[in-house]
GROMACS .gro file of C-alpha atoms in nm:
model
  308
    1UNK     CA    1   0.000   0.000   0.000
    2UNK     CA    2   0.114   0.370  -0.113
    3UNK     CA    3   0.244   0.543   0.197
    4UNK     CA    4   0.074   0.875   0.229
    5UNK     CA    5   0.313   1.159   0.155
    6UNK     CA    6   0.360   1.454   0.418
    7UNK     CA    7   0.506   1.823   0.297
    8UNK     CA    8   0.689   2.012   0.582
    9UNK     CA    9   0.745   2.339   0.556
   10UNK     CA   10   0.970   2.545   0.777
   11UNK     CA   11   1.259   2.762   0.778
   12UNK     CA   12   1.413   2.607   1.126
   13UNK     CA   13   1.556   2.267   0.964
   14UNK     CA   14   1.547   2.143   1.347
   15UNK     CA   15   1.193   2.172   1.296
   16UNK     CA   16   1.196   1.977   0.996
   17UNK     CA   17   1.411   1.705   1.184
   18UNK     CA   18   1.167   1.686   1.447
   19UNK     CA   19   0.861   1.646   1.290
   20UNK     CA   20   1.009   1.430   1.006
   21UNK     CA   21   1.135   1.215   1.305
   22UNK     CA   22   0.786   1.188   1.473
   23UNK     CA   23   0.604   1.089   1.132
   24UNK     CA   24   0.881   0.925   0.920
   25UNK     CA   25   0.822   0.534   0.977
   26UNK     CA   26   0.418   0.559   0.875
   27UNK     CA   27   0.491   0.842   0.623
   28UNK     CA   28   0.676   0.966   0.290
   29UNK     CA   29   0.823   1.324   0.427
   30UNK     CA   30   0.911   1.581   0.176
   31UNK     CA   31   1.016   1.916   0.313
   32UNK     CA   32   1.086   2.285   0.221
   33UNK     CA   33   1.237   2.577   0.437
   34UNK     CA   34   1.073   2.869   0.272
   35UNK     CA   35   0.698   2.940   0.108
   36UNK     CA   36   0.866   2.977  -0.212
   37UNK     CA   37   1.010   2.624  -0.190
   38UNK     CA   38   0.719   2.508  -0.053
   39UNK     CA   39   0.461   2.591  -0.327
   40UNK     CA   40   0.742   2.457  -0.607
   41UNK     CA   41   0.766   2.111  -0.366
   42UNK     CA   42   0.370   2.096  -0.338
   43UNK     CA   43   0.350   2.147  -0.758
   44UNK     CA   44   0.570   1.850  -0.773
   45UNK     CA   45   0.485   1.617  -0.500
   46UNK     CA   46   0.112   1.656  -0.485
   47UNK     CA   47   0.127   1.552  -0.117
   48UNK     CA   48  -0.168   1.416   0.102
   49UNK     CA   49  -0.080   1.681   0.359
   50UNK     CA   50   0.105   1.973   0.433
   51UNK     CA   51   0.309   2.097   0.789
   52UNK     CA   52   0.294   2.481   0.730
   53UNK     CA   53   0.513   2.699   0.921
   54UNK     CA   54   0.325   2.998   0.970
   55UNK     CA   55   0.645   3.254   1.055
   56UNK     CA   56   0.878   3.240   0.757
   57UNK     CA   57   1.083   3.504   0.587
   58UNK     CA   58   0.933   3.613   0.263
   59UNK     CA   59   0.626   3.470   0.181
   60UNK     CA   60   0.438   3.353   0.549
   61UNK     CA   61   0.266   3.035   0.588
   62UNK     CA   62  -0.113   3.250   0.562
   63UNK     CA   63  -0.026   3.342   0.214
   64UNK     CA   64   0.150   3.004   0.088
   65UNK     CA   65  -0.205   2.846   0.243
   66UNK     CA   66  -0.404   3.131   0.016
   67UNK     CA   67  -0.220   3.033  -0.299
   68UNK     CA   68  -0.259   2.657  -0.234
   69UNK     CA   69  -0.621   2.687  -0.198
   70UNK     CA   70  -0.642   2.875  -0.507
   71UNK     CA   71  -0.444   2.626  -0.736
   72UNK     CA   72  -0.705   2.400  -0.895
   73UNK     CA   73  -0.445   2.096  -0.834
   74UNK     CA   74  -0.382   2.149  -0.489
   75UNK     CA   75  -0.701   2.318  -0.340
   76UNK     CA   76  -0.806   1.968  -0.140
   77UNK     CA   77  -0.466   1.885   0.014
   78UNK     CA   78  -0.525   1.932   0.376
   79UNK     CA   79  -0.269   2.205   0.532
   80UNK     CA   80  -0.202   2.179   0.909
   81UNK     CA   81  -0.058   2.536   1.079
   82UNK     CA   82   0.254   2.449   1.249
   83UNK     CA   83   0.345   2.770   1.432
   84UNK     CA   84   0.482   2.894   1.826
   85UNK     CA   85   0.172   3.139   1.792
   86UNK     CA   86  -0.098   3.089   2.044
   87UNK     CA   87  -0.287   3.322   2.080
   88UNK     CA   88  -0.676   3.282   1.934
   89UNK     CA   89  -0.657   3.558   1.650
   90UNK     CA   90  -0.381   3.360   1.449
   91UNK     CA   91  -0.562   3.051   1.473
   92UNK     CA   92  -0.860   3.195   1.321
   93UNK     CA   93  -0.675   3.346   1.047
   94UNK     CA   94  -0.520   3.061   0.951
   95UNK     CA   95  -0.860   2.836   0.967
   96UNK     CA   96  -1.090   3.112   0.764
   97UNK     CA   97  -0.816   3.080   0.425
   98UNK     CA   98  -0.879   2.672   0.442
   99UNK     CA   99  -0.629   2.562   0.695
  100UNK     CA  100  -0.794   2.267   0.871
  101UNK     CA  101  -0.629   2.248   1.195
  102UNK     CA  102  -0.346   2.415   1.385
  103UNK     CA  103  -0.042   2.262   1.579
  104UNK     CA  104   0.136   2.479   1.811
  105UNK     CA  105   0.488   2.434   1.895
  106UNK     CA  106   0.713   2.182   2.009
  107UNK     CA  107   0.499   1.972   1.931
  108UNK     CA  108   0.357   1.723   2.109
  109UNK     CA  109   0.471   1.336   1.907
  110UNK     CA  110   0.153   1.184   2.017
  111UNK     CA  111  -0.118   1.418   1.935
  112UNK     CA  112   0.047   1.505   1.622
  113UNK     CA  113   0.091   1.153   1.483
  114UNK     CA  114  -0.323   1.159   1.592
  115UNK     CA  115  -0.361   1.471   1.413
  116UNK     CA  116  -0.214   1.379   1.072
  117UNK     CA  117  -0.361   1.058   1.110
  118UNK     CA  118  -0.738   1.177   1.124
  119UNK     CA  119  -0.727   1.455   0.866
  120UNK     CA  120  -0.561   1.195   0.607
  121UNK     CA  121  -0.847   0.979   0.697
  122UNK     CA  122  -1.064   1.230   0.665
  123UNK     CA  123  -0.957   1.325   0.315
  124UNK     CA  124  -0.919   0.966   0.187
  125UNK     CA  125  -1.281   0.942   0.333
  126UNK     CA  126  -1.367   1.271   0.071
  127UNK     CA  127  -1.127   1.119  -0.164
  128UNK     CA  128  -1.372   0.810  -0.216
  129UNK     CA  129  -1.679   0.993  -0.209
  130UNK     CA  130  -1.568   1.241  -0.450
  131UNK     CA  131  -1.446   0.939  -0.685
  132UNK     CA  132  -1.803   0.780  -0.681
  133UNK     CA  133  -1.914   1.132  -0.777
  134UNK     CA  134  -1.743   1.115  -1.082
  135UNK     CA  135  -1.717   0.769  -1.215
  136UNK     CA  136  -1.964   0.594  -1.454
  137UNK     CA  137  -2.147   0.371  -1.256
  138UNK     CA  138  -2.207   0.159  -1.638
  139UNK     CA  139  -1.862   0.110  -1.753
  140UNK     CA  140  -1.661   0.244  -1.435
  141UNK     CA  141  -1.462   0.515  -1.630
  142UNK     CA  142  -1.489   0.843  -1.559
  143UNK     CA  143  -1.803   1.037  -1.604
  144UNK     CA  144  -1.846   1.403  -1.789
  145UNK     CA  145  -1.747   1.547  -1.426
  146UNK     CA  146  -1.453   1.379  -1.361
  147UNK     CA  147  -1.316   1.517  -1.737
  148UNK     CA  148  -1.395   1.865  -1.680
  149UNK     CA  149  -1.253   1.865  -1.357
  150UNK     CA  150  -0.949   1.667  -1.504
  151UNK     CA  151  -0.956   1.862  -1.791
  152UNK     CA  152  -0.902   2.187  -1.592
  153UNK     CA  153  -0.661   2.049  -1.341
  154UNK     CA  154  -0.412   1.956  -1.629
  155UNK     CA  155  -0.477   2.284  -1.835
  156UNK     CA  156  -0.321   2.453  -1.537
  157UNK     CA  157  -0.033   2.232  -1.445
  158UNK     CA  158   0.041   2.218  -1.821
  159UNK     CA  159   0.021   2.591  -1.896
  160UNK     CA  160   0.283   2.647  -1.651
  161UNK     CA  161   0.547   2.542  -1.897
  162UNK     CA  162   0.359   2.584  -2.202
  163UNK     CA  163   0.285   2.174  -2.244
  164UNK     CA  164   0.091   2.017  -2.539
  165UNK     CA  165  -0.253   1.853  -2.438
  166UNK     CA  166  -0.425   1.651  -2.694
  167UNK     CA  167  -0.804   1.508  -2.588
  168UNK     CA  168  -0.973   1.318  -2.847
  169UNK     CA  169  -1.381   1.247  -2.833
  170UNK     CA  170  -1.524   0.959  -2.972
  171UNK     CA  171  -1.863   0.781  -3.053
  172UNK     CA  172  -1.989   0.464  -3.154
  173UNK     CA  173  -2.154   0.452  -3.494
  174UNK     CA  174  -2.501   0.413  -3.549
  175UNK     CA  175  -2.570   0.269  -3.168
  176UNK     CA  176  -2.924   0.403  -3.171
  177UNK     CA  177  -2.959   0.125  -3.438
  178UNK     CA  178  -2.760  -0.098  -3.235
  179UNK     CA  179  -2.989  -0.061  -2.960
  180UNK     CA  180  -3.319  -0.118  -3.123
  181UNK     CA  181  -3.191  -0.416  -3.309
  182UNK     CA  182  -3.031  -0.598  -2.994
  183UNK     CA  183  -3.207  -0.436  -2.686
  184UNK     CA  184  -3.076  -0.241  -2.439
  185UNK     CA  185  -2.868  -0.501  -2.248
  186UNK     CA  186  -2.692  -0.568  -2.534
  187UNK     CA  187  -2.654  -0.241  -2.560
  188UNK     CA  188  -2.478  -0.163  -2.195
  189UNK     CA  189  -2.280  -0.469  -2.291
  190UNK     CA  190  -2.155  -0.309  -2.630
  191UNK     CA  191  -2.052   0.042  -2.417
  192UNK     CA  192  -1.915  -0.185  -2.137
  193UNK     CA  193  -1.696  -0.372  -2.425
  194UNK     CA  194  -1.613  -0.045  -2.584
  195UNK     CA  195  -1.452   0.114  -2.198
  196UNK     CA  196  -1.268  -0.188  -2.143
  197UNK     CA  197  -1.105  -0.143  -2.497
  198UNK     CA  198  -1.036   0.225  -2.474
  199UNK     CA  199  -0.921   0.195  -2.073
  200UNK     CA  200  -0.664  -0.052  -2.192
  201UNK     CA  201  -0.531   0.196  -2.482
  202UNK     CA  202  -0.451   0.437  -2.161
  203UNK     CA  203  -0.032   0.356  -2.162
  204UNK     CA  204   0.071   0.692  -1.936
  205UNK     CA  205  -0.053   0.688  -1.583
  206UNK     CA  206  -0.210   1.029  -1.618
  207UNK     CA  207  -0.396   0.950  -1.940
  208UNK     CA  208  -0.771   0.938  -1.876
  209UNK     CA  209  -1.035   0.779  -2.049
  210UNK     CA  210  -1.416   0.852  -1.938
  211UNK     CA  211  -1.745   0.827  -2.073
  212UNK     CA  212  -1.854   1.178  -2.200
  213UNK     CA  213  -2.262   1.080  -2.214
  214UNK     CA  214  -2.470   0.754  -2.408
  215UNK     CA  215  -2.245   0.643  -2.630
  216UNK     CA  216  -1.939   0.895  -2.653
  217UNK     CA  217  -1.638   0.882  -2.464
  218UNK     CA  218  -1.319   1.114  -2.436
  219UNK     CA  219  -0.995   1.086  -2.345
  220UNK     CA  220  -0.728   1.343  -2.179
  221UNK     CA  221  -0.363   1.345  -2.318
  222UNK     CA  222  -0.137   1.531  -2.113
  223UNK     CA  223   0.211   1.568  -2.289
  224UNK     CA  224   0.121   1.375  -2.584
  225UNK     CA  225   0.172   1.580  -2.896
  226UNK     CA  226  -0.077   1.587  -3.177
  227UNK     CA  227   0.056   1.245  -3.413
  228UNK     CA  228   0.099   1.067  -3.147
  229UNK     CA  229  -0.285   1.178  -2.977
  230UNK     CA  230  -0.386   1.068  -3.402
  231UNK     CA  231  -0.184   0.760  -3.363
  232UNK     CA  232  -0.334   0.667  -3.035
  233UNK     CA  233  -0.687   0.732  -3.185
  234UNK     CA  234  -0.681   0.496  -3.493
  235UNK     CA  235  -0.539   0.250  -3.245
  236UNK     CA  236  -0.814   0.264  -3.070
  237UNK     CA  237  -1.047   0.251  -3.403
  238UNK     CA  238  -0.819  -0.137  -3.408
  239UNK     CA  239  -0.897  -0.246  -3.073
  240UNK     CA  240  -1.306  -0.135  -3.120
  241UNK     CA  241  -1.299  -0.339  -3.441
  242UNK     CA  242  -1.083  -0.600  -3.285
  243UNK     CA  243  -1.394  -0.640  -3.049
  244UNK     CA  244  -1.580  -0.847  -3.331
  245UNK     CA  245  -1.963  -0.683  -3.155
  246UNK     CA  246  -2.193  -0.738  -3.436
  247UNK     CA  247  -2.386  -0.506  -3.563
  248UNK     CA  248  -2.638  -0.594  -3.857
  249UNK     CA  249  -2.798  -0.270  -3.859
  250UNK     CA  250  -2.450  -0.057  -3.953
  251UNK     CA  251  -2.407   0.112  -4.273
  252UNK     CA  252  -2.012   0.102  -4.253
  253UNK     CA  253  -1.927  -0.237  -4.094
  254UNK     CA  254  -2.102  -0.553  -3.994
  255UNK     CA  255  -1.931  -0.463  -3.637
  256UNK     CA  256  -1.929  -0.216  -3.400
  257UNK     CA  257  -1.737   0.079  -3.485
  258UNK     CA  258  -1.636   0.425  -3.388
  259UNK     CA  259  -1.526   0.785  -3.503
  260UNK     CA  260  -1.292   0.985  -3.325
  261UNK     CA  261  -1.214   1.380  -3.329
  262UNK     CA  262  -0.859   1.512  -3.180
  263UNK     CA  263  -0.772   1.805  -3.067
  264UNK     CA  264  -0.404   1.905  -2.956
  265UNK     CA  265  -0.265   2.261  -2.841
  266UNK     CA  266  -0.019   2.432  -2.586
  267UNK     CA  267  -0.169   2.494  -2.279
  268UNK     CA  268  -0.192   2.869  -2.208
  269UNK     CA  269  -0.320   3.001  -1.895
  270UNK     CA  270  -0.588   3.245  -2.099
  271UNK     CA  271  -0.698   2.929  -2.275
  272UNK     CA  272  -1.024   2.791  -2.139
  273UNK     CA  273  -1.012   2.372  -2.099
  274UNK     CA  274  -1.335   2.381  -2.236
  275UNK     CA  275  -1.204   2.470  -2.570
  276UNK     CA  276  -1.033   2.142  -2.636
  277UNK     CA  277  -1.373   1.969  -2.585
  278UNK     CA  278  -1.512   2.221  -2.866
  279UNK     CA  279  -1.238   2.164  -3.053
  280UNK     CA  280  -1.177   1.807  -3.054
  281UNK     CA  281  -1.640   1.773  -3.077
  282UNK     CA  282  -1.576   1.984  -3.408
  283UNK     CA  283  -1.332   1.739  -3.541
  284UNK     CA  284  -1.559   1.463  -3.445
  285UNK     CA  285  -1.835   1.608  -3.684
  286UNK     CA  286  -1.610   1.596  -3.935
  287UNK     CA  287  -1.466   1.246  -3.929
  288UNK     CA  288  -1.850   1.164  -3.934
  289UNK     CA  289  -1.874   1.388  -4.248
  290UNK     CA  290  -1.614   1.235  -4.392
  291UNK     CA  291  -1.801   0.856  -4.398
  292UNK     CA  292  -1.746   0.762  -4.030
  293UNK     CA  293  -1.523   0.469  -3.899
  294UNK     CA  294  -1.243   0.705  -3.924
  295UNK     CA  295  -1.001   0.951  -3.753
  296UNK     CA  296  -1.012   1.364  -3.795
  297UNK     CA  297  -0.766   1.573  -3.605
  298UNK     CA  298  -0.641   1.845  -3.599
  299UNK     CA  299  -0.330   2.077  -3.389
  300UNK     CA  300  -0.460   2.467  -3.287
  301UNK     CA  301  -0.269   2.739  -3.181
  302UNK     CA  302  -0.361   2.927  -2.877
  303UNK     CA  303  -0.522   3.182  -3.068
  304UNK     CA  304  -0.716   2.991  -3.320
  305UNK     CA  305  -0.814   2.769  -2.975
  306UNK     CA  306  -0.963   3.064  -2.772
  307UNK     CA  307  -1.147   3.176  -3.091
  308UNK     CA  308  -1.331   2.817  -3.106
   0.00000   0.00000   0.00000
């Protein structure tokens, strides 16, 4: 099992000893002596938790916590206040910008191990609820939530350094047919067939696959650049064919089949995420256009994106 991972931030590295000391044989530790630091680290890590100092030179612990809370990717990480402050006012402060509890210093090994232990219990608690939220209760992909909040998450994280992200949208051909001609079961069996084939065509951890609505699905590329997103998309045309469903009532194919749209761009922080789902729907109408059974793609710039 994945050991949760714990980012301490402090400028006294004794601190950092301490604490890292106290949680180190149940936990990964990370650490970083300045808010700076700490907001690169947290990009990076994407810990479970964070120790914030609240007394640091340059940027304090209240305003690392504000900037947290306001990054799409690491708004639901819970952030403890680590700080020698007592006094009532501070504690407040730090609890009204999203902190969720506050550990005054030294600390105490016992409560603290109790303290991290029920907030990342708490979250993985959230973390499962949230998942059922978004995930297809048909096929168990993703549902249209989970890719816009996806979608968004990796816009951001990928605009930093000007990343490509490629998402292609696809649909199976003539299922309305489908379904009158076999019946509905069949029919939840065809999409079922169809989200095992397209989850297994998922090679990078942080490539997504989810059911958009009926019968489309979408997938979210981070990093993949546009031939490869088109490459992965007629491969996926293979493995849906590969599939041997039958379908008497097609005009293309005497199996099921699908047509896919790309999209691929550099992220750019003015660029909505939405746009690649325009995009990529666009080049799904025209793949149809084109006969169906096929791939249409197609690589925007940032302007010609934001225009869509």
């Amino acid at each position: 099992m994945r050991r949760p991972n714990i980012l301490i931030v402090d400028d006294e590295v004794s601190n950092i000893e301490i604490i890292s000391a106290i949680l180190e044989d149940d936990h990964e530790v990370c650490f970083a002596t300045s808010g700076e630091e700490a907001l690169q680290v947290a990009r990076a890590e994407l810990p479970d938790l964070i120790l914030l100092d609240v007394l640091m030179p340059g940027i304090d612990g209240y305003e690392v916590c504000r900037q947290l809370k306001a990054d799409a990717v690491l708004a639901d990480v819970p952030v403890i206040f680590t700080t020698a402050l007592g006094d009532q006012e501070a504690e407040v402060k730090g609890l009204e910008l999203g902190a969720i509890d506050y550990v005054t210093k030294p600390v105490a090994p016992v409560i603290l191990r109790a303290r991290v232990r029920n907030h990342l219990d708490m979250k993985r608690m959230r973390d499962e609820l949230a998942e059922l939220a978004v995930t297809d209760a048909l096929t168990g992909l993703g549902n249209r939530r989970c890719l816009e909040t996806r979608l968004a998450q990796e816009a951001a994280r990928l605009a930093a350094r000007g990343e490509m992200l490629s998402v292609i949208i696809l649909d199976v051909d003539f299922f309305k047919r489908f379904n009158d001609l076999y019946g509905h079961a069949e029919g939840d069996r065809c999409l079922t067939m169809v989200a095992a084939a397209l989850n297994r065509a998922m090679h990078r951890s942080n490539h997504l696959a989810v059911r958009y609505g009926g019968e489309e699905f979408a997938c979210i590329l981070p990093g993949l650049a546009h031939e490869e997103a088109m490459e992965m998309a007629r491969s996926i045309l293979t493995r849906i064919q590969a599939l041997g469903i039958p379908h008497s009532a097609s005009d293309i194919a005497p199996h099921v089949t699908v047509t896919a749209g790309v999209a691929t761009a550099a992220c750019r922080a003015e660029v909505e995420p939405q746009r690649w789902i325009v995009a990529a729907d666009r080049q799904l109408y025209a793949a149809k256009a084109a006969g169906r059974n096929t791939v249409s793609g197609r690589f925007y710039d940032a302007v010609a994106l934001a225009e869509l």
